[in-house]
Structure formats: C-alpha cells, structure tokens
Amino acid sequence: MSPVLDTAFIPPQDREEVIRHAVWESMVAVDIDHRPPAEDISVRIGLGTVGPIRVCSARATAVALRRTERLAREDEEPAVTLGVQMTGSSVVVQNGRECLLRPGEFVVYESIAPYTLLFDEGVDYHFIRFPRAALALPDRLLRDITAVPLGSDNPIARLAFTYFSQLAVDDDLHQGVHADAVVEPSVELLRAVLTSQHGNSSLAKGPLEATLSLRVTQYIRAHLADPDLSAARIAAAHGISVRHLYTVLSRSGISLGDWIRTRRLAECRRELAGPNGRLRTIAAIGRRWGFMDATHFSKVFKQAYGISPRAWRDQNHPRSSA
C-alpha cells in the first residue's frame, strides 16, 4: 500500500490538522490526542479500498483516539472496524469492556457507540472498516464481541489474522477484478471469526467454508518459495484433510500441482527479467522458487513460455558487446 500521508513532509504546525482531516475523510470521525509535541509527531498512513471495505495502515508516535458520544450519534453509515495489531500493544475500550491487544491479535469496535483506542507505545496497526450492514449479524452479538481480543485461543482468528494482514498491504487486492473477488470472502471470514468467538457455530460454519479456497490460495502464494510446500502441509495449516483440500480446490477449478507450478514459474520469469536478473545463476533462481532440478526447470519454463530461461534473461538483459 503506497503512503498517502507522511508527516516528515508536513510543517510541524500543520501536522495535527492534516492528520485529523485525513482520518476523518478516509475512515471515521474521532478526536485525536497526540502525546508528543507537534514537532515530534510522526505519522505515516497508507490508505486503500477493497470494494466497500476501507483500509488504513498506520505507523505513528503515541496517540489516543476517541469516538465520543456526539460523534457516534452523527455517524451516517454504521460501520465495524477491525483493528489488527502488528507490533507493540494497544488498549481498546467499548461497551463497558477494556482489552489489551498484543501482536498477532485483532479486535472489532462499532462506530455507533463511543470507544477509545490508546496507543501509548506508538502505532503499528491496520484499521479495516466494514459497513455494518454487510456483516448482517445480530446487534446483540456485535455488542457482545466488541473490545474482545481475538487471536491465539481461536484457530479461525489465527487464520484470519494472516489473511487480513495481507489484505491491508497488498495493492493487487485493492484493484479491479481482484478487489471484487475478495470482498465477499473478506466479509464472510470476519463473520466466521465473530460468530465462532461468540459460540454460534451454526452461523460460523458456512462463512468459514466459503472462504476456504481463497485462504488456501493465499497461503500457497505466501509459501511459494518453500521447497517443502505440499498438499499435506497446506491441509494441516488449515485444519482439514488432504482429500478435503483437493475437493475444495477442484470446486474452484484449481489443480493444486499445476496452480503451484504456474505461479512459481511466473516468479522465476519475473526475477529473470528484473533488474537483478544476472546477479544469480538461472539454476539458483529456479531453486529459490522450488525447482530443485535445473534441467526440469528449463524444460517446464520453455513449455510454459515458449522460450528457455536463458533466452528469456538474455532478451531482457542483452550482454554488451566487447
């Protein structure tokens, strides 16, 4: 996600107002209390949208954010914000509860009720804002689950943390058909986390299964370079059998071996044509992406692209004549 606001380029006397305007316009109206003096305020914010979902990734010095009763009453579109803690810790207060959020955990809070977010150690955090109506969950369930840390004790939340952490920063998922494709699975995965945490398994089972194929393919993308990537490992990471893994992928028209090989070849092709394409041997680039046999790598590359890896690299990096 490209930064759209960096206070390093803003005069100290203007920083508080610029930050407030950016947060109010892009996410939600909150009172912002910076702990350092203006000249020491440091904020770097990246913004994105995934259909109706808004994303804000922030790194900042210590700050407190307060959604007051007045601001909550003025909300035009009720929303639920997912707060993803990357490093450090923060405190979330809403609906009479207070929770300490640690790295690897996330929390939800509603825009229609007052809340307080305390970042005494600074901010390294993703804010992901969902229209409240899109979740289609009972009011009582949402009230009961706000300001509750979601993470290590909930296996669905552990999977969701990885998913939403990637969703927040992957620019490819914020554009065109990719954005359209992940809106519904993102909503359903959050529904699955909240309903399972609340103990309503009947509401959670459907959404979790509906997002399984997407979560599996995202897991594979994240581990493409791992030489021991296998169906058994992928299935174990998602708490399913290998047989069920193949069933889920086949419903999406995916052949596991072909899908992995195609994306590994695409990474090799990109690296060979990239600015550092001649800094490593062709065999080393193949091994980096799981092709341990150089002869086999050359063969499948040529089958896929109609050109050998060496010819492709030479085409993009012609050797200078003596």
Short mmCIF file of N, CA and C in Angstrom, two decimals, residues 155-239:
data_model
loop_
_atom_site.label_atom_id
_atom_site.label_comp_id
_atom_site.label_asym_id
_atom_site.label_seq_id
_atom_site.Cartn_x
_atom_site.Cartn_y
_atom_site.Cartn_z
N PRO A 155 -8.65 -20.68 16.61
CA PRO A 155 -7.92 -21.05 15.38
C PRO A 155 -8.42 -20.31 14.14
N ILE A 156 -9.71 -19.98 14.11
CA ILE A 156 -10.22 -19.22 12.96
C ILE A 156 -9.64 -17.82 12.97
N ALA A 157 -9.51 -17.24 14.15
CA ALA A 157 -8.92 -15.90 14.27
C ALA A 157 -7.45 -15.92 13.86
N ARG A 158 -6.75 -17.00 14.17
CA ARG A 158 -5.33 -17.07 13.76
C ARG A 158 -5.21 -17.06 12.24
N LEU A 159 -6.07 -17.80 11.58
CA LEU A 159 -6.07 -17.79 10.11
C LEU A 159 -6.45 -16.41 9.59
N ALA A 160 -7.45 -15.81 10.22
CA ALA A 160 -7.94 -14.50 9.77
C ALA A 160 -6.88 -13.42 9.95
N PHE A 161 -6.07 -13.52 11.01
CA PHE A 161 -5.03 -12.51 11.22
C PHE A 161 -4.09 -12.45 10.02
N THR A 162 -3.66 -13.62 9.56
CA THR A 162 -2.76 -13.66 8.39
C THR A 162 -3.46 -13.09 7.16
N TYR A 163 -4.70 -13.49 6.97
CA TYR A 163 -5.46 -13.03 5.79
C TYR A 163 -5.61 -11.51 5.79
N PHE A 164 -6.10 -10.94 6.89
CA PHE A 164 -6.37 -9.50 6.91
C PHE A 164 -5.08 -8.69 6.93
N SER A 165 -4.01 -9.23 7.51
CA SER A 165 -2.73 -8.53 7.47
C SER A 165 -2.26 -8.38 6.03
N GLN A 166 -2.47 -9.42 5.22
CA GLN A 166 -2.07 -9.34 3.82
C GLN A 166 -3.02 -8.46 3.02
N LEU A 167 -4.31 -8.60 3.29
CA LEU A 167 -5.29 -7.78 2.58
C LEU A 167 -4.99 -6.29 2.75
N ALA A 168 -4.53 -5.90 3.92
CA ALA A 168 -4.31 -4.49 4.21
C ALA A 168 -3.19 -3.89 3.38
N VAL A 169 -2.19 -4.69 3.01
CA VAL A 169 -0.99 -4.12 2.37
C VAL A 169 -0.79 -4.53 0.92
N ASP A 170 -1.59 -5.47 0.43
CA ASP A 170 -1.39 -5.98 -0.94
C ASP A 170 -2.15 -5.10 -1.93
N ASP A 171 -1.42 -4.24 -2.64
CA ASP A 171 -2.05 -3.33 -3.60
C ASP A 171 -2.82 -4.08 -4.69
N ASP A 172 -2.35 -5.28 -5.07
CA ASP A 172 -3.03 -6.03 -6.12
C ASP A 172 -4.45 -6.41 -5.73
N LEU A 173 -4.69 -6.53 -4.43
CA LEU A 173 -6.03 -6.91 -3.96
C LEU A 173 -6.94 -5.70 -3.81
N HIS A 174 -6.45 -4.52 -4.10
CA HIS A 174 -7.26 -3.30 -3.96
C HIS A 174 -7.72 -2.78 -5.31
N GLN A 175 -7.53 -3.56 -6.37
CA GLN A 175 -7.80 -3.05 -7.71
C GLN A 175 -8.64 -4.02 -8.52
N GLY A 176 -9.56 -3.44 -9.31
CA GLY A 176 -10.28 -4.16 -10.35
C GLY A 176 -10.91 -5.46 -9.92
N VAL A 177 -10.72 -6.48 -10.75
CA VAL A 177 -11.38 -7.77 -10.51
C VAL A 177 -10.88 -8.42 -9.24
N HIS A 178 -9.63 -8.15 -8.85
CA HIS A 178 -9.11 -8.76 -7.63
C HIS A 178 -9.87 -8.23 -6.41
N ALA A 179 -10.11 -6.92 -6.40
CA ALA A 179 -10.86 -6.33 -5.29
C ALA A 179 -12.28 -6.90 -5.25
N ASP A 180 -12.91 -6.99 -6.41
CA ASP A 180 -14.28 -7.53 -6.48
C ASP A 180 -14.32 -8.96 -5.94
N ALA A 181 -13.25 -9.72 -6.23
CA ALA A 181 -13.24 -11.13 -5.86
C ALA A 181 -13.08 -11.36 -4.37
N VAL A 182 -12.44 -10.43 -3.64
CA VAL A 182 -12.15 -10.68 -2.23
C VAL A 182 -13.13 -10.01 -1.27
N VAL A 183 -14.05 -9.19 -1.79
CA VAL A 183 -14.98 -8.50 -0.88
C VAL A 183 -15.82 -9.51 -0.11
N GLU A 184 -16.52 -10.38 -0.81
CA GLU A 184 -17.42 -11.32 -0.13
C GLU A 184 -16.67 -12.27 0.79
N PRO A 185 -15.55 -12.89 0.33
CA PRO A 185 -14.81 -13.75 1.25
C PRO A 185 -14.29 -13.01 2.49
N SER A 186 -13.92 -11.75 2.33
CA SER A 186 -13.43 -10.98 3.49
C SER A 186 -14.54 -10.78 4.50
N VAL A 187 -15.71 -10.42 4.02
CA VAL A 187 -16.86 -10.24 4.90
C VAL A 187 -17.22 -11.55 5.59
N GLU A 188 -17.24 -12.63 4.82
CA GLU A 188 -17.64 -13.91 5.38
C GLU A 188 -16.62 -14.44 6.38
N LEU A 189 -15.35 -14.17 6.12
CA LEU A 189 -14.33 -14.62 7.08
C LEU A 189 -14.46 -13.87 8.40
N LEU A 190 -14.70 -12.57 8.34
CA LEU A 190 -14.91 -11.83 9.59
C LEU A 190 -16.16 -12.32 10.30
N ARG A 191 -17.21 -12.60 9.55
CA ARG A 191 -18.43 -13.19 10.16
C ARG A 191 -18.08 -14.50 10.87
N ALA A 192 -17.26 -15.32 10.22
CA ALA A 192 -16.91 -16.62 10.81
C ALA A 192 -16.14 -16.44 12.11
N VAL A 193 -15.21 -15.49 12.14
CA VAL A 193 -14.45 -15.24 13.38
C VAL A 193 -15.38 -14.79 14.50
N LEU A 194 -16.24 -13.82 14.21
CA LEU A 194 -17.08 -13.25 15.26
C LEU A 194 -18.10 -14.24 15.78
N THR A 195 -18.70 -14.99 14.87
CA THR A 195 -19.73 -15.94 15.31
C THR A 195 -19.12 -17.12 16.05
N SER A 196 -17.93 -17.56 15.63
CA SER A 196 -17.29 -18.68 16.33
C SER A 196 -16.82 -18.23 17.72
N GLN A 197 -16.31 -17.01 17.82
CA GLN A 197 -15.90 -16.49 19.12
C GLN A 197 -17.09 -16.35 20.05
N HIS A 198 -18.22 -16.01 19.47
CA HIS A 198 -19.44 -15.85 20.26
C HIS A 198 -20.06 -17.19 20.63
N GLY A 199 -19.63 -18.25 19.96
CA GLY A 199 -20.14 -19.58 20.28
C GLY A 199 -21.29 -20.05 19.42
N ASN A 200 -21.60 -19.30 18.34
CA ASN A 200 -22.71 -19.70 17.47
C ASN A 200 -22.14 -20.40 16.25
N SER A 201 -21.85 -21.69 16.37
CA SER A 201 -21.19 -22.43 15.29
C SER A 201 -22.06 -22.53 14.05
N SER A 202 -23.37 -22.50 14.19
CA SER A 202 -24.23 -22.61 13.02
C SER A 202 -24.08 -21.39 12.12
N LEU A 203 -23.82 -20.23 12.70
CA LEU A 203 -23.58 -19.04 11.89
C LEU A 203 -22.18 -19.03 11.30
N ALA A 204 -21.24 -19.72 11.94
CA ALA A 204 -19.84 -19.65 11.52
C ALA A 204 -19.48 -20.66 10.45
N LYS A 205 -20.08 -21.83 10.43
CA LYS A 205 -19.63 -22.91 9.56
C LYS A 205 -19.68 -22.55 8.08
N GLY A 206 -20.79 -21.97 7.66
CA GLY A 206 -20.94 -21.62 6.24
C GLY A 206 -19.90 -20.61 5.77
N PRO A 207 -19.76 -19.46 6.46
CA PRO A 207 -18.76 -18.48 6.02
C PRO A 207 -17.33 -19.02 6.01
N LEU A 208 -16.98 -19.85 6.99
CA LEU A 208 -15.62 -20.38 7.04
C LEU A 208 -15.35 -21.26 5.83
N GLU A 209 -16.28 -22.12 5.49
CA GLU A 209 -16.11 -22.99 4.33
C GLU A 209 -16.09 -22.17 3.04
N ALA A 210 -16.90 -21.11 2.99
CA ALA A 210 -16.98 -20.30 1.78
C ALA A 210 -15.67 -19.59 1.48
N THR A 211 -14.87 -19.31 2.49
CA THR A 211 -13.61 -18.59 2.28
C THR A 211 -12.41 -19.53 2.22
N LEU A 212 -12.62 -20.83 2.35
CA LEU A 212 -11.50 -21.77 2.46
C LEU A 212 -10.63 -21.76 1.22
N SER A 213 -11.22 -21.79 0.05
CA SER A 213 -10.43 -21.82 -1.18
C SER A 213 -9.54 -20.60 -1.29
N LEU A 214 -10.09 -19.43 -0.98
CA LEU A 214 -9.30 -18.20 -1.05
C LEU A 214 -8.18 -18.22 -0.03
N ARG A 215 -8.46 -18.68 1.19
CA ARG A 215 -7.43 -18.71 2.22
C ARG A 215 -6.31 -19.70 1.85
N VAL A 216 -6.69 -20.81 1.23
CA VAL A 216 -5.70 -21.78 0.81
C VAL A 216 -4.78 -21.19 -0.25
N THR A 217 -5.36 -20.55 -1.27
CA THR A 217 -4.52 -20.00 -2.34
C THR A 217 -3.65 -18.86 -1.82
N GLN A 218 -4.14 -18.08 -0.88
CA GLN A 218 -3.30 -17.03 -0.30
C GLN A 218 -2.15 -17.65 0.51
N TYR A 219 -2.42 -18.73 1.20
CA TYR A 219 -1.37 -19.42 1.95
C TYR A 219 -0.30 -19.94 0.99
N ILE A 220 -0.73 -20.51 -0.12
CA ILE A 220 0.23 -21.03 -1.10
C ILE A 220 1.09 -19.90 -1.66
N ARG A 221 0.47 -18.76 -1.99
CA ARG A 221 1.24 -17.63 -2.51
C ARG A 221 2.31 -17.19 -1.51
N ALA A 222 1.95 -17.20 -0.24
CA ALA A 222 2.89 -16.75 0.80
C ALA A 222 4.04 -17.73 1.01
N HIS A 223 3.86 -19.00 0.58
CA HIS A 223 4.87 -20.02 0.82
C HIS A 223 5.40 -20.64 -0.47
N LEU A 224 5.25 -19.93 -1.58
CA LEU A 224 5.68 -20.47 -2.87
C LEU A 224 7.15 -20.87 -2.87
N ALA A 225 7.97 -20.10 -2.18
CA ALA A 225 9.41 -20.35 -2.22
C ALA A 225 9.83 -21.50 -1.30
N ASP A 226 8.92 -22.03 -0.50
CA ASP A 226 9.27 -23.10 0.44
C ASP A 226 9.40 -24.42 -0.31
N PRO A 227 10.56 -25.06 -0.29
CA PRO A 227 10.73 -26.31 -1.04
C PRO A 227 9.87 -27.45 -0.52
N ASP A 228 9.46 -27.38 0.77
CA ASP A 228 8.67 -28.47 1.34
C ASP A 228 7.16 -28.19 1.28
N LEU A 229 6.75 -27.22 0.47
CA LEU A 229 5.32 -26.96 0.30
C LEU A 229 4.65 -28.19 -0.31
N SER A 230 3.64 -28.70 0.36
CA SER A 230 2.98 -29.92 -0.10
C SER A 230 1.51 -29.87 0.25
N ALA A 231 0.74 -30.78 -0.34
CA ALA A 231 -0.69 -30.85 -0.03
C ALA A 231 -0.89 -31.14 1.45
N ALA A 232 -0.06 -32.02 2.01
CA ALA A 232 -0.21 -32.38 3.43
C ALA A 232 0.04 -31.16 4.32
N ARG A 233 1.07 -30.38 3.99
CA ARG A 233 1.37 -29.20 4.79
C ARG A 233 0.26 -28.15 4.67
N ILE A 234 -0.23 -27.94 3.46
CA ILE A 234 -1.30 -26.95 3.24
C ILE A 234 -2.56 -27.37 4.00
N ALA A 235 -2.91 -28.64 3.90
CA ALA A 235 -4.10 -29.13 4.59
C ALA A 235 -3.96 -28.98 6.11
N ALA A 236 -2.79 -29.34 6.64
CA ALA A 236 -2.57 -29.23 8.09
C ALA A 236 -2.68 -27.79 8.56
N ALA A 237 -2.18 -26.85 7.76
CA ALA A 237 -2.23 -25.44 8.15
C ALA A 237 -3.66 -24.92 8.23
N HIS A 238 -4.59 -25.60 7.57
CA HIS A 238 -5.98 -25.15 7.57
C HIS A 238 -6.91 -26.10 8.31
N GLY A 239 -6.34 -27.08 8.99
CA GLY A 239 -7.14 -27.97 9.82
C GLY A 239 -8.09 -28.86 9.04
#
